[in-house]
Each structure stands twice: as structure tokens, then as C-alpha cells.
Short mmCIF file of C-alpha atoms (C1' of nucleotides) in Angstrom, two decimals:
data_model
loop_
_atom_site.label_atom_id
_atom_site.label_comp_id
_atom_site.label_asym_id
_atom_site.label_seq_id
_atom_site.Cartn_x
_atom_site.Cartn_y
_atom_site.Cartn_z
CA UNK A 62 -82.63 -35.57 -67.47
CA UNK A 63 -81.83 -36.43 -70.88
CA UNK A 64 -84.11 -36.14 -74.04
CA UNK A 65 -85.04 -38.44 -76.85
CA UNK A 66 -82.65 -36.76 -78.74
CA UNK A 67 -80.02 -37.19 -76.79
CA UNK A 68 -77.56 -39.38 -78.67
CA UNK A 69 -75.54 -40.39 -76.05
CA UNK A 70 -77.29 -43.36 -74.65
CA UNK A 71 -78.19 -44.64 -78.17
CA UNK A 72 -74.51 -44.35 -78.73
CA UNK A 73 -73.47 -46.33 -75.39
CA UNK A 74 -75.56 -48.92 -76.28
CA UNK A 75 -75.00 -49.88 -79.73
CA UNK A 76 -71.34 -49.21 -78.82
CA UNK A 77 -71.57 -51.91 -75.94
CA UNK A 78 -73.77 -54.14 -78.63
CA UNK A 79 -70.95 -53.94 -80.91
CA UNK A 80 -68.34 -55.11 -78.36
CA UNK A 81 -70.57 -57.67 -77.02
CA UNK A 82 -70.80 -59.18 -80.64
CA UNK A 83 -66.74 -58.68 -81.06
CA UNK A 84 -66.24 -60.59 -77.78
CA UNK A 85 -68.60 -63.48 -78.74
CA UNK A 86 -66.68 -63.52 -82.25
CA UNK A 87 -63.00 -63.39 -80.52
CA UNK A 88 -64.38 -65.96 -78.28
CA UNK A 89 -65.34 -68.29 -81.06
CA UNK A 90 -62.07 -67.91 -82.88
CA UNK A 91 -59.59 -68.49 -79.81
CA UNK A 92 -62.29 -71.25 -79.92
CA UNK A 93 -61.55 -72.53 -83.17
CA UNK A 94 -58.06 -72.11 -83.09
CA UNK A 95 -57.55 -74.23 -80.06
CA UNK A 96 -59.80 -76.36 -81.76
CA UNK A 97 -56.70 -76.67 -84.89
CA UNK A 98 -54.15 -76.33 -83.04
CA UNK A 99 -55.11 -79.72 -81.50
CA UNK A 100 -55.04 -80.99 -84.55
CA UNK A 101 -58.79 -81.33 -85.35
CA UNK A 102 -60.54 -79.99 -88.36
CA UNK A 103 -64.11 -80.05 -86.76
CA UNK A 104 -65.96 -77.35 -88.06
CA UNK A 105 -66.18 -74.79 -85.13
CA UNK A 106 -69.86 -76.18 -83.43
CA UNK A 107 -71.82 -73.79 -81.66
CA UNK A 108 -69.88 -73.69 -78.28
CA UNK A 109 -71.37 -73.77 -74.86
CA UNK A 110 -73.62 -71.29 -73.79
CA UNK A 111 -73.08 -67.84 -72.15
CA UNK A 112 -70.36 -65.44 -73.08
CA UNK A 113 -72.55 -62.56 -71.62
CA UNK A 114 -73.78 -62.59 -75.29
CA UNK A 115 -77.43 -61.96 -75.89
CA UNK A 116 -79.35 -63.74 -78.62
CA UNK A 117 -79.34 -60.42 -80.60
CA UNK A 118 -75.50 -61.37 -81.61
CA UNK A 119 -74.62 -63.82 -84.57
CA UNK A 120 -75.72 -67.26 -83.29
CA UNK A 121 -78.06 -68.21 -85.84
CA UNK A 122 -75.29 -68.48 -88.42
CA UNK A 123 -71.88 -68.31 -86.35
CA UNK A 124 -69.02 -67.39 -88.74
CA UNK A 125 -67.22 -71.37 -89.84
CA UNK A 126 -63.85 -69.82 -90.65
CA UNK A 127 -61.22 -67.95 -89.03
CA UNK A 128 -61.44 -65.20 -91.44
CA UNK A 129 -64.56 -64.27 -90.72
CA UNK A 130 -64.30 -64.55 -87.09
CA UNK A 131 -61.86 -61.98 -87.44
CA UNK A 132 -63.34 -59.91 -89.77
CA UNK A 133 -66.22 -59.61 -86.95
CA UNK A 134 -63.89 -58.81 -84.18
CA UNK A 135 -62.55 -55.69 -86.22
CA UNK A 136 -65.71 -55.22 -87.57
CA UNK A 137 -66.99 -55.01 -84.06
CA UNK A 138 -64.54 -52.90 -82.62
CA UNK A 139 -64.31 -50.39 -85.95
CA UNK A 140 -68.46 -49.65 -84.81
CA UNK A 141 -67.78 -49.13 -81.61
CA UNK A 142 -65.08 -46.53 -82.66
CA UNK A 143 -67.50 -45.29 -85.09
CA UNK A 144 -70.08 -45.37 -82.48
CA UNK A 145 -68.10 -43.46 -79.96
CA UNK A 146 -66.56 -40.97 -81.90
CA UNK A 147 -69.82 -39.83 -83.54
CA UNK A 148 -70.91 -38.44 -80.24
CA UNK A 149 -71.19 -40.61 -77.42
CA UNK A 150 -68.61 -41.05 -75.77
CA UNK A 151 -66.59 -37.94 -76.74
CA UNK A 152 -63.80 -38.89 -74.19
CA UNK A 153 -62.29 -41.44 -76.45
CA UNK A 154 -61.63 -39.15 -79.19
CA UNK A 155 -60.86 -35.46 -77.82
CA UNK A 156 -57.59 -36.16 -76.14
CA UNK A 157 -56.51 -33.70 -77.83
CA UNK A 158 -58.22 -31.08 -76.29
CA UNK A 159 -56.48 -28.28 -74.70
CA UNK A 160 -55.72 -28.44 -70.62
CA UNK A 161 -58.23 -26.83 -68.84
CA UNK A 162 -56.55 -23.96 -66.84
CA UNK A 163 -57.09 -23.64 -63.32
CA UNK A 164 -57.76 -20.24 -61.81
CA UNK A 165 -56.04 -18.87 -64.91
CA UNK A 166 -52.93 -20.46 -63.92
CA UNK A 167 -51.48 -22.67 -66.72
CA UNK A 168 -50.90 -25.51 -64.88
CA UNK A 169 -50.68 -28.89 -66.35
CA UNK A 170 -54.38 -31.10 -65.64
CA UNK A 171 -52.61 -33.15 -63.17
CA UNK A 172 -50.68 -31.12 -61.37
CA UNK A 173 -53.46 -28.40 -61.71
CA UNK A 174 -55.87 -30.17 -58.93
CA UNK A 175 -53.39 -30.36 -55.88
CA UNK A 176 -51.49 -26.79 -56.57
CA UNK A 177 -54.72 -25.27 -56.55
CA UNK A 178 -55.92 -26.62 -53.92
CA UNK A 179 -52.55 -26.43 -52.21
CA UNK A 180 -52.67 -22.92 -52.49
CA UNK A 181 -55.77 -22.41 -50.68
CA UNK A 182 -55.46 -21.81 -47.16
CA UNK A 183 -57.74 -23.07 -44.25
CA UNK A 184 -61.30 -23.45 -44.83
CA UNK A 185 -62.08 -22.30 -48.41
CA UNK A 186 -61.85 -24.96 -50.61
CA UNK A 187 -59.71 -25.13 -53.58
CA UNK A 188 -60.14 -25.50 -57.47
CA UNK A 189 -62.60 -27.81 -58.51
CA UNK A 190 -62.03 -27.37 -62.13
CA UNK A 191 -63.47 -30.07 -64.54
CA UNK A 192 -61.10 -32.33 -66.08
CA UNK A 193 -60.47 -32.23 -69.78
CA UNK A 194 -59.20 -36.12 -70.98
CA UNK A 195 -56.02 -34.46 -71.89
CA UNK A 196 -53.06 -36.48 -70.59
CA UNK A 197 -55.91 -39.08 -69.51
CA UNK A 198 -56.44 -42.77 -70.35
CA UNK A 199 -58.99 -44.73 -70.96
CA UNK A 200 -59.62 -48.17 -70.63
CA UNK A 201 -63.24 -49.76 -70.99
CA UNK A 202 -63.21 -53.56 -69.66
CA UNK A 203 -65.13 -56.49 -67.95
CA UNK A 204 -62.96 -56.02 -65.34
CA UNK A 205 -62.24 -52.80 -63.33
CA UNK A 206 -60.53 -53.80 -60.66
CA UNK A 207 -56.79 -54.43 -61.40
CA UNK A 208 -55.10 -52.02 -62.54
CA UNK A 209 -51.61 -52.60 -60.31
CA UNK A 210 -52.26 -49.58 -57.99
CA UNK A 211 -54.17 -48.93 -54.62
CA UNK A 212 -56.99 -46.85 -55.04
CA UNK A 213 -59.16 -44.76 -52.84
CA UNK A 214 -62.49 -43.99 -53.23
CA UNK A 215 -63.28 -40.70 -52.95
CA UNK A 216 -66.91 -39.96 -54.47
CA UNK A 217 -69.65 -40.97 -56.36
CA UNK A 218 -71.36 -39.06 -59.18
CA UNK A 219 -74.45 -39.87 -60.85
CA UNK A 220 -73.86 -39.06 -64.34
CA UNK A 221 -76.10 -37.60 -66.99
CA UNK A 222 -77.30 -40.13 -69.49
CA UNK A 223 -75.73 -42.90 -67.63
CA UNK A 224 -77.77 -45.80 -66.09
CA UNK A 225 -74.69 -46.16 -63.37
CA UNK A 226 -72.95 -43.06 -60.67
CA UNK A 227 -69.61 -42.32 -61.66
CA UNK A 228 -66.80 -43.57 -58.74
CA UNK A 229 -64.35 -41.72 -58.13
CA UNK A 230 -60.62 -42.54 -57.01
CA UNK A 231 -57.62 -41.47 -55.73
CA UNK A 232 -54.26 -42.88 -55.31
CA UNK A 233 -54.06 -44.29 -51.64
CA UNK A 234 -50.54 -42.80 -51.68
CA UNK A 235 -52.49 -38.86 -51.76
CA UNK A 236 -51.59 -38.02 -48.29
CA UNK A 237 -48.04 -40.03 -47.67
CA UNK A 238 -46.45 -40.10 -50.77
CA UNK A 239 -48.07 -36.77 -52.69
CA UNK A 240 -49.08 -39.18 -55.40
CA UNK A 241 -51.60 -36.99 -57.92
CA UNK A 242 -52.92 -40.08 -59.53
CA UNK A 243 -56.74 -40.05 -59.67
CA UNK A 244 -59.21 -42.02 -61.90
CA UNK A 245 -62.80 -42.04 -62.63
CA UNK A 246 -64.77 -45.32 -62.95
CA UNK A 247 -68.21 -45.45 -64.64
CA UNK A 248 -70.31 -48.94 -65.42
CA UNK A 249 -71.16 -49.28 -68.69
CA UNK A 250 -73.35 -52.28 -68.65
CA UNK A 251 -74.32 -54.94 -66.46
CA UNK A 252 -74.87 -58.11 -68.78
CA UNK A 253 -71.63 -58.61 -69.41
CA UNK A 254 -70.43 -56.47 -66.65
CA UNK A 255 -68.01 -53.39 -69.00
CA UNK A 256 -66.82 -50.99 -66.89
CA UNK A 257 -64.94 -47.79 -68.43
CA UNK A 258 -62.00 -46.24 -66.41
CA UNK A 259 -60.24 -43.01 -66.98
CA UNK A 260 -57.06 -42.40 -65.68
CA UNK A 261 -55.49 -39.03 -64.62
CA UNK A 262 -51.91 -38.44 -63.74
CA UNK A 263 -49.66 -40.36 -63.24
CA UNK A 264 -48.86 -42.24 -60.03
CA UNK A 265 -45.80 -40.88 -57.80
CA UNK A 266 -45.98 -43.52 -55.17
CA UNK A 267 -43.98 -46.00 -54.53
CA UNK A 268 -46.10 -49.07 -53.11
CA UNK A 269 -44.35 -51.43 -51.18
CA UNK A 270 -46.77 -53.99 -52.76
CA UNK A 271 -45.35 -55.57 -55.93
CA UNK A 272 -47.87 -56.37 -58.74
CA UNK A 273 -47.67 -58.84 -61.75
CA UNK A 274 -46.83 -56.73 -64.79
CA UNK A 275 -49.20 -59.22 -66.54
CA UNK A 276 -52.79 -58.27 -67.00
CA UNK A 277 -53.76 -61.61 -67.90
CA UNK A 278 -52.21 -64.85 -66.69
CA UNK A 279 -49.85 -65.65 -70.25
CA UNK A 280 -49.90 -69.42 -68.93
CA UNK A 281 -53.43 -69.93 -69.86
CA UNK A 282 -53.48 -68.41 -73.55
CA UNK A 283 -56.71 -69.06 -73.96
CA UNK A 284 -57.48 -66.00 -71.87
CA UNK A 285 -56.99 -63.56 -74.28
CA UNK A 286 -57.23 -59.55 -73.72
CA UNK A 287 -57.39 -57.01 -76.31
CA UNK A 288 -55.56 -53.95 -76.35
CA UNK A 289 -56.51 -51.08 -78.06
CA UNK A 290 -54.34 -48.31 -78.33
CA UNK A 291 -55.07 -45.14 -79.10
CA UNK A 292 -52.22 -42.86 -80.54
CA UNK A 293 -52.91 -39.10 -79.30
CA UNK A 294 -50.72 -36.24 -78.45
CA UNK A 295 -47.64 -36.16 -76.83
CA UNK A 296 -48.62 -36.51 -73.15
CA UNK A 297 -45.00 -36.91 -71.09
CA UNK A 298 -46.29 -36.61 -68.04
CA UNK A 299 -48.55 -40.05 -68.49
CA UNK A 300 -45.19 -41.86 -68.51
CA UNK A 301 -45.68 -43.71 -65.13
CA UNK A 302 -48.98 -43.96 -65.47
CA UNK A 303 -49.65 -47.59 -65.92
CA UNK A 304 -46.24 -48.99 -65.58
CA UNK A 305 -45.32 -48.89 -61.39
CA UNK A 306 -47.01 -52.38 -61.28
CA UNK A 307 -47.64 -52.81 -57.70
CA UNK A 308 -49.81 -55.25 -56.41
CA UNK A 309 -53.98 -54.37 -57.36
CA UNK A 310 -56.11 -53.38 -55.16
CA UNK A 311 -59.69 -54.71 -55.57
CA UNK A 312 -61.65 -51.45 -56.49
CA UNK A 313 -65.14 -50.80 -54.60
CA UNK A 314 -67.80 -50.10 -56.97
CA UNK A 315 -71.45 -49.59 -56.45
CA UNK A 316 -74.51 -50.88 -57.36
CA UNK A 317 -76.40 -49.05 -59.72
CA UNK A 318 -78.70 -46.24 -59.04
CA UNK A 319 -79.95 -46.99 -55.50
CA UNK A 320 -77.16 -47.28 -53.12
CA UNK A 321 -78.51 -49.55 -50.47
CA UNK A 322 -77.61 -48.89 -47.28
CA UNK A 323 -75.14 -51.40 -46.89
CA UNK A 324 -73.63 -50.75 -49.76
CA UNK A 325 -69.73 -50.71 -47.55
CA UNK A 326 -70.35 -54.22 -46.87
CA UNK A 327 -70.71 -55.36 -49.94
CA UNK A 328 -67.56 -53.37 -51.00
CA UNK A 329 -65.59 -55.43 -48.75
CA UNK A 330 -66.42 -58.61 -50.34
CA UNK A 331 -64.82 -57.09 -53.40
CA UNK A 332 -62.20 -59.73 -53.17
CA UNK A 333 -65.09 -62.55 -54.04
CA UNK A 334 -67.05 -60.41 -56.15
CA UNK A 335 -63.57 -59.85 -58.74
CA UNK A 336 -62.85 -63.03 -58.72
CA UNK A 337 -66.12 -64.40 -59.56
CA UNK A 338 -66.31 -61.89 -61.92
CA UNK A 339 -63.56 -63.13 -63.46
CA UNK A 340 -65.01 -66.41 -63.14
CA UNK A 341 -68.37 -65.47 -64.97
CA UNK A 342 -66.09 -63.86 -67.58
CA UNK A 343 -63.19 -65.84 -68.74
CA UNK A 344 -63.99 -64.13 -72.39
CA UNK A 345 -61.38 -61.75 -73.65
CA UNK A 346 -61.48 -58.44 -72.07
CA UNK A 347 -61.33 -55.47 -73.87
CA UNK A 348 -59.08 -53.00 -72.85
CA UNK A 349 -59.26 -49.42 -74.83
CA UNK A 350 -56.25 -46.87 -74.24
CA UNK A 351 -56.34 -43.27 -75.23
CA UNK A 352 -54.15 -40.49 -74.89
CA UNK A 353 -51.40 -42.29 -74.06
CA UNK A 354 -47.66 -41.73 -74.99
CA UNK A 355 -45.96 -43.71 -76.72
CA UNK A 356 -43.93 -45.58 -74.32
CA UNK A 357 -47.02 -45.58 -72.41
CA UNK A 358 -48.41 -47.94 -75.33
CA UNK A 359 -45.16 -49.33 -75.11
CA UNK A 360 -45.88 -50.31 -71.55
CA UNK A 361 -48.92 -51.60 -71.96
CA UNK A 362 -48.36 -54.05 -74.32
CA UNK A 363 -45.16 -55.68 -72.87
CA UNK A 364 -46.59 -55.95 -70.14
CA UNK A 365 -49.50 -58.01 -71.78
CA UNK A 366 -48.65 -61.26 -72.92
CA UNK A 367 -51.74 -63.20 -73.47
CA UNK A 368 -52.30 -61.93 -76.82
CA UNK A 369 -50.40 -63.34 -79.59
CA UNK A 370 -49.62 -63.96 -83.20
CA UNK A 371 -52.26 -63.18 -85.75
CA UNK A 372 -54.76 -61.18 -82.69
CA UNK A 373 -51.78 -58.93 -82.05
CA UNK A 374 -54.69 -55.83 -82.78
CA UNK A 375 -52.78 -52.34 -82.60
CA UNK A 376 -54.63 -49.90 -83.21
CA UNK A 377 -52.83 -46.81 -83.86
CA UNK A 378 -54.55 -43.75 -86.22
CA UNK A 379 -57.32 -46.49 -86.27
CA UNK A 380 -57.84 -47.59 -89.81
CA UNK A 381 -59.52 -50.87 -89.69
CA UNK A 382 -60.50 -50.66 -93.06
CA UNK A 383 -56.68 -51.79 -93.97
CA UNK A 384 -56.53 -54.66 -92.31
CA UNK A 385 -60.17 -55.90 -93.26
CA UNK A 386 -59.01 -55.33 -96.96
"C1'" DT B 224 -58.66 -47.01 -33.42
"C1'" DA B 225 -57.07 -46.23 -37.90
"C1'" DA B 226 -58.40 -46.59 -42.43
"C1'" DA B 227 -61.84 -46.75 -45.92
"C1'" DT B 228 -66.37 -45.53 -47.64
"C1'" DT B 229 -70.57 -42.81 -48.05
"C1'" DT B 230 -72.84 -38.81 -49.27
"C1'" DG B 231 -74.34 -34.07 -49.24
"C1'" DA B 232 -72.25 -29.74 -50.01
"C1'" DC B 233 -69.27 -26.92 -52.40
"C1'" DC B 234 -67.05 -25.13 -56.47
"C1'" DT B 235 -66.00 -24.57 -61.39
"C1'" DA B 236 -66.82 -25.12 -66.24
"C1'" DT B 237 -70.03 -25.08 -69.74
"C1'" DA C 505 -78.78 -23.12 -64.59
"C1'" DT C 506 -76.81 -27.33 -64.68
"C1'" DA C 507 -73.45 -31.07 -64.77
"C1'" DG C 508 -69.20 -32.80 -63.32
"C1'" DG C 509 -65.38 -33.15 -59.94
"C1'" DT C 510 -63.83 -32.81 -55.27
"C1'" DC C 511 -64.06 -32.05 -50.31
"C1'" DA C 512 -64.87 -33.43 -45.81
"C1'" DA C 513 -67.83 -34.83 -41.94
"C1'" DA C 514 -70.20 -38.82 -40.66
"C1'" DT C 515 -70.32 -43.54 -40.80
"C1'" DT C 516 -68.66 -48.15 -41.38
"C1'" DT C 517 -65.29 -51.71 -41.37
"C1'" DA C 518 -61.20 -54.37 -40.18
#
DNA sequence: TAAATTTGACCTAT
DNA sequence: ATAGGTCAAATTTA
């Protein structure tokens, strides 16, 4: 039920637009650089079709040098940013907004959910307060499923302004192990598939399942991920968010809109439909992290390899206009 | 049969 | 009043 007016979905889109372009333009360079590194000083030709990259992008006059393939990933990433925090997606930029209290009770946002609710005794249900971002992370991608933990799905929200529900998840480890970890999962975009994920808490559990620390396999460089991290407030209790690496669990999504009737079956195919998603998308994946500590940044990019060298991109306070100059 | 998912209802925040 | 987040019964799947 949104108006004209409404800025969000303007926003989401050029935002998406803008990463689409920055993925074509990091896929050209890892391109080109292979391309050197071989020892060949070909110009960069137009490479091989696809990269989820509409004709709208840059492929009438594709950027020769290395510079300016660059200069068009940061360029792309400082509109998103600009994008997103001019109202969009507001979730990127308020982490620091105060925790939301629950009942009055000033209780920290994760721990805020299962003491309310642990409080309430038989029937009546507990506190359903809405989550502020505070102590949350986000991480927008072309691939939602791994994230090292074992997720439960929970519930599925159709969101204002948003062409895709909202999925909801839980730790697995809720019931056994107490684990408070939760995180929200909302398509951004179908062509290439973006998905953004916010985390909440941090996870408790111990899973018996060991998972690669490494997002991206570092034997293949050429499949690069970006990281973007987003410096916010101290958040302590996000320390363990990321960093029990147990083994992923594919993540049931749905399709948009209309959820057919089958729509279970097709989760359980999940295994095939992540992989060929990965297969459809060996293009860098961009990963956006907010409100994370600092040895939760820390974390994250130890624990990711594939990116090296000159496309180390950190981005912390976010000035991109430094490194373009 | 246990575990996971779906989905409408419930509840709170805005 | 409405949107977002969660619950929980019903349903599906392994």
C-alpha cells in the first residue's frame, strides 16, 4: 500500500542498479587482472555474456583500465550507500538507534524477546516488540544461504514496499540449547538473485556440525566476495555472532508474492537450488555488515580469504571519496 | 514419527 | 490504524 511518493522502492532499486553495475565492474577487473597476471596485455575484450547485468550497465564503453574498473566498483558501492542512507533502507544506517524496551523492562534487544516471553505464563503470549537494528547485522548478498549456522524458519511477512515476504528465522538450537539467535531474510531482487539478511543476537549453540570459516573457497581466487563493513556502536553482545562456524544449513526461502501450494517441496530442494545458484552466480558477492563490533569485523574478514591485495575494500566511517581521490 | 514449514492470528510499536 | 515480528496449530516432509 505504498504511494508514488514513497521513496523507498525508488531507493531499493537504484540501490540494487548501483550494485548490479559494481558487480559487473569488479567482475571485469578480477577479469582483467587474471588476464595480466598471465602475462598478457590484451586489452580487457568484452567478456562473455551474463553476470546478471542488464544492458542498462556500462557495456557500450566497458572501462579498458584497472583504474577505472575500480573507480566504478567504489563508485558503485558509494551510491548504493548514498542510496540507502537517504531513506530507503534506513536499517543500514540507524544502528545506532536506541534498544527498544520491552514491557518497560530495559532489557537488551536480544535477550529482550525470550525473557519476555519467558515470563509469560501459559496461554497469553509474550512480548512481540519490534526489533530496532541495534546490536543487528546486516548482510545483503547473492547468496543467502550460508551463513555457518542452522536456521529455522519460523514466519513469513509480506513487507511494505517490498516486491518479496520477509522470512523469518530462528536458531535451530531455540529449544535445546536456549540459543537467542534469530535473523530476518528479505529478497531484494530476482535478476541477479540479492537477498538482504539481518542478524539478531548472537548464537549460544554449540552445533555439533563444523563449518568452513571460509565464505568463499580461497583456492579459486577468482571468486571474489566483498566485504563491507560498517563501523557502528559498541555492540558486545554481537561477539559470537558470526564467528561459531558450524556447518550451513541451506536456508528455505520463498517464492515471491504467491506462495504456491507446494511451496515445502520446493524448500527441500534447497540443496540444488544453492548450489545452482551459486552456479548462475560465480560473480563476486557482496556482503554488507552493519552494527557490528569490532572483533566482529575482525571475524569476518579473517575468516574471508578470497579477497586480496589491492580489492581489500574496508569500509569503516565510509568515506569513499578518499580512496577515489 | 519427529522435525521442519506454512500460515493465520496475535501482539506491540509507530 | 497499520506494519512488523512472533506464536502455534495444521500440514508437509524425511
Amino acid at each position: 500500500m505504498y504511494t508514488a511518493n514513497d521513496p523507498t522502492r525508488e531507493t531499493l532499486s537504484a540501490a540494487i542498479q548501483h550494485l548490479q553495475r559494481g558487480q559487473y565492474a569488479a567482475k571485469r577487473l578480477r577479469d582483467l587482472m587474471s588476464t595480466l597476471s598471465s602475462g598478457s596485455m590484451k586489452p580487457l575484450k568484452e567478456e562473455e555474456d551474463g553476470g546478471g547485468f542488464g544492458d542498462g550497465g556500462r557495456r557500450s564503453s566497458p572501462p579498458a583500465t584497472a583504474a577505472d574498473l575500480v573507480r566504478d566498483v567504489i563508485q558503485s558501492f558509494n551510491s548504493t550507500l548514498m542510496f540507502l542512507n537517504s531513506g530507503g533502507s534506513d536499517e543500514v544506517s540507524q544502528a545506532d538507534a536506541p534498544p527498544a524496551d520491552c514491557r518497560k523492562g530495559a532489557v537488551k534487544p536480544e535477550e529482550s524477546e525470550e525473557s519476555c516471553k519467558s515470563s509469560v505464563t501459559g496461554g497469553s503470549r509474550g512480548c512481540y516488540k519490534r526489533r530496532k537494528s541495534s546490536g543487528s547485522r546486516i548482510v545483503v548478498s547473492n547468496n543467502h544461504a550460508d551463513d555457518g549456522h542452522q536456521w529455522r524458519k519460523y514466519g513469513q511477512k509480506s513487507i511494505l514496499n517490498n516486491n518479496f515476504p520477509r522470512n523469518y528465522f530462528r536458531c535451530t538450537h531455540k529449544i535445546d540449547q536456549g540459543c537467542r539467535a534469530t535473523k530476518h531474510v528479505q529478497k531484494l531482487s530476482i535478476e541477479p538473485p540479492m537477498y538482504q539478511t539481518t542478524y539478531y543476537g548472537h548464537h549460544t549453540c554449540r552445533n555439533p556440525v563444523k563449518a568452513p570459516q571460509i565464505i568463499l573457497d580461497e583456492s579459486n581466487p577468482s571468486d571474489s566476495s566483498i566485504i563491507l563493513c560498517f563501523r557502528a556502536e559498541k555492540s558486545p553482545d554481537t561477539t559470537a555472532a558470526s564467528g561459531n562456524g558450524t556447518h550451513a544449513t541451506n536456508i528455505p526461502f520463498s517464492q515471491p508474492q504467491v506462495t504456491p501450494p507446494n511451496y515445502a517441496k520446493l524448500e527441500r530442494t534447497k540443496e540444488d537450488s544453492v548450489s545452482s545458484e551459486y552456479g548462475c552466480f560465480p560473480t563476486p558477492n557482496l556482503t554488507m555488515f552493519s552494527s557490528m563490533t569490532g572483533s566482529d569485523q575482525g571475524e569476518e574478514l579473517s575468516s574471508d580469504h578470497s579477497f586480496h591485495g589491492d580489492m581489500d575494500f574496508v569500509i569503516d566511517g565510509i568515506d569513499f571519496g578518499d580512496v577515489l581521490a
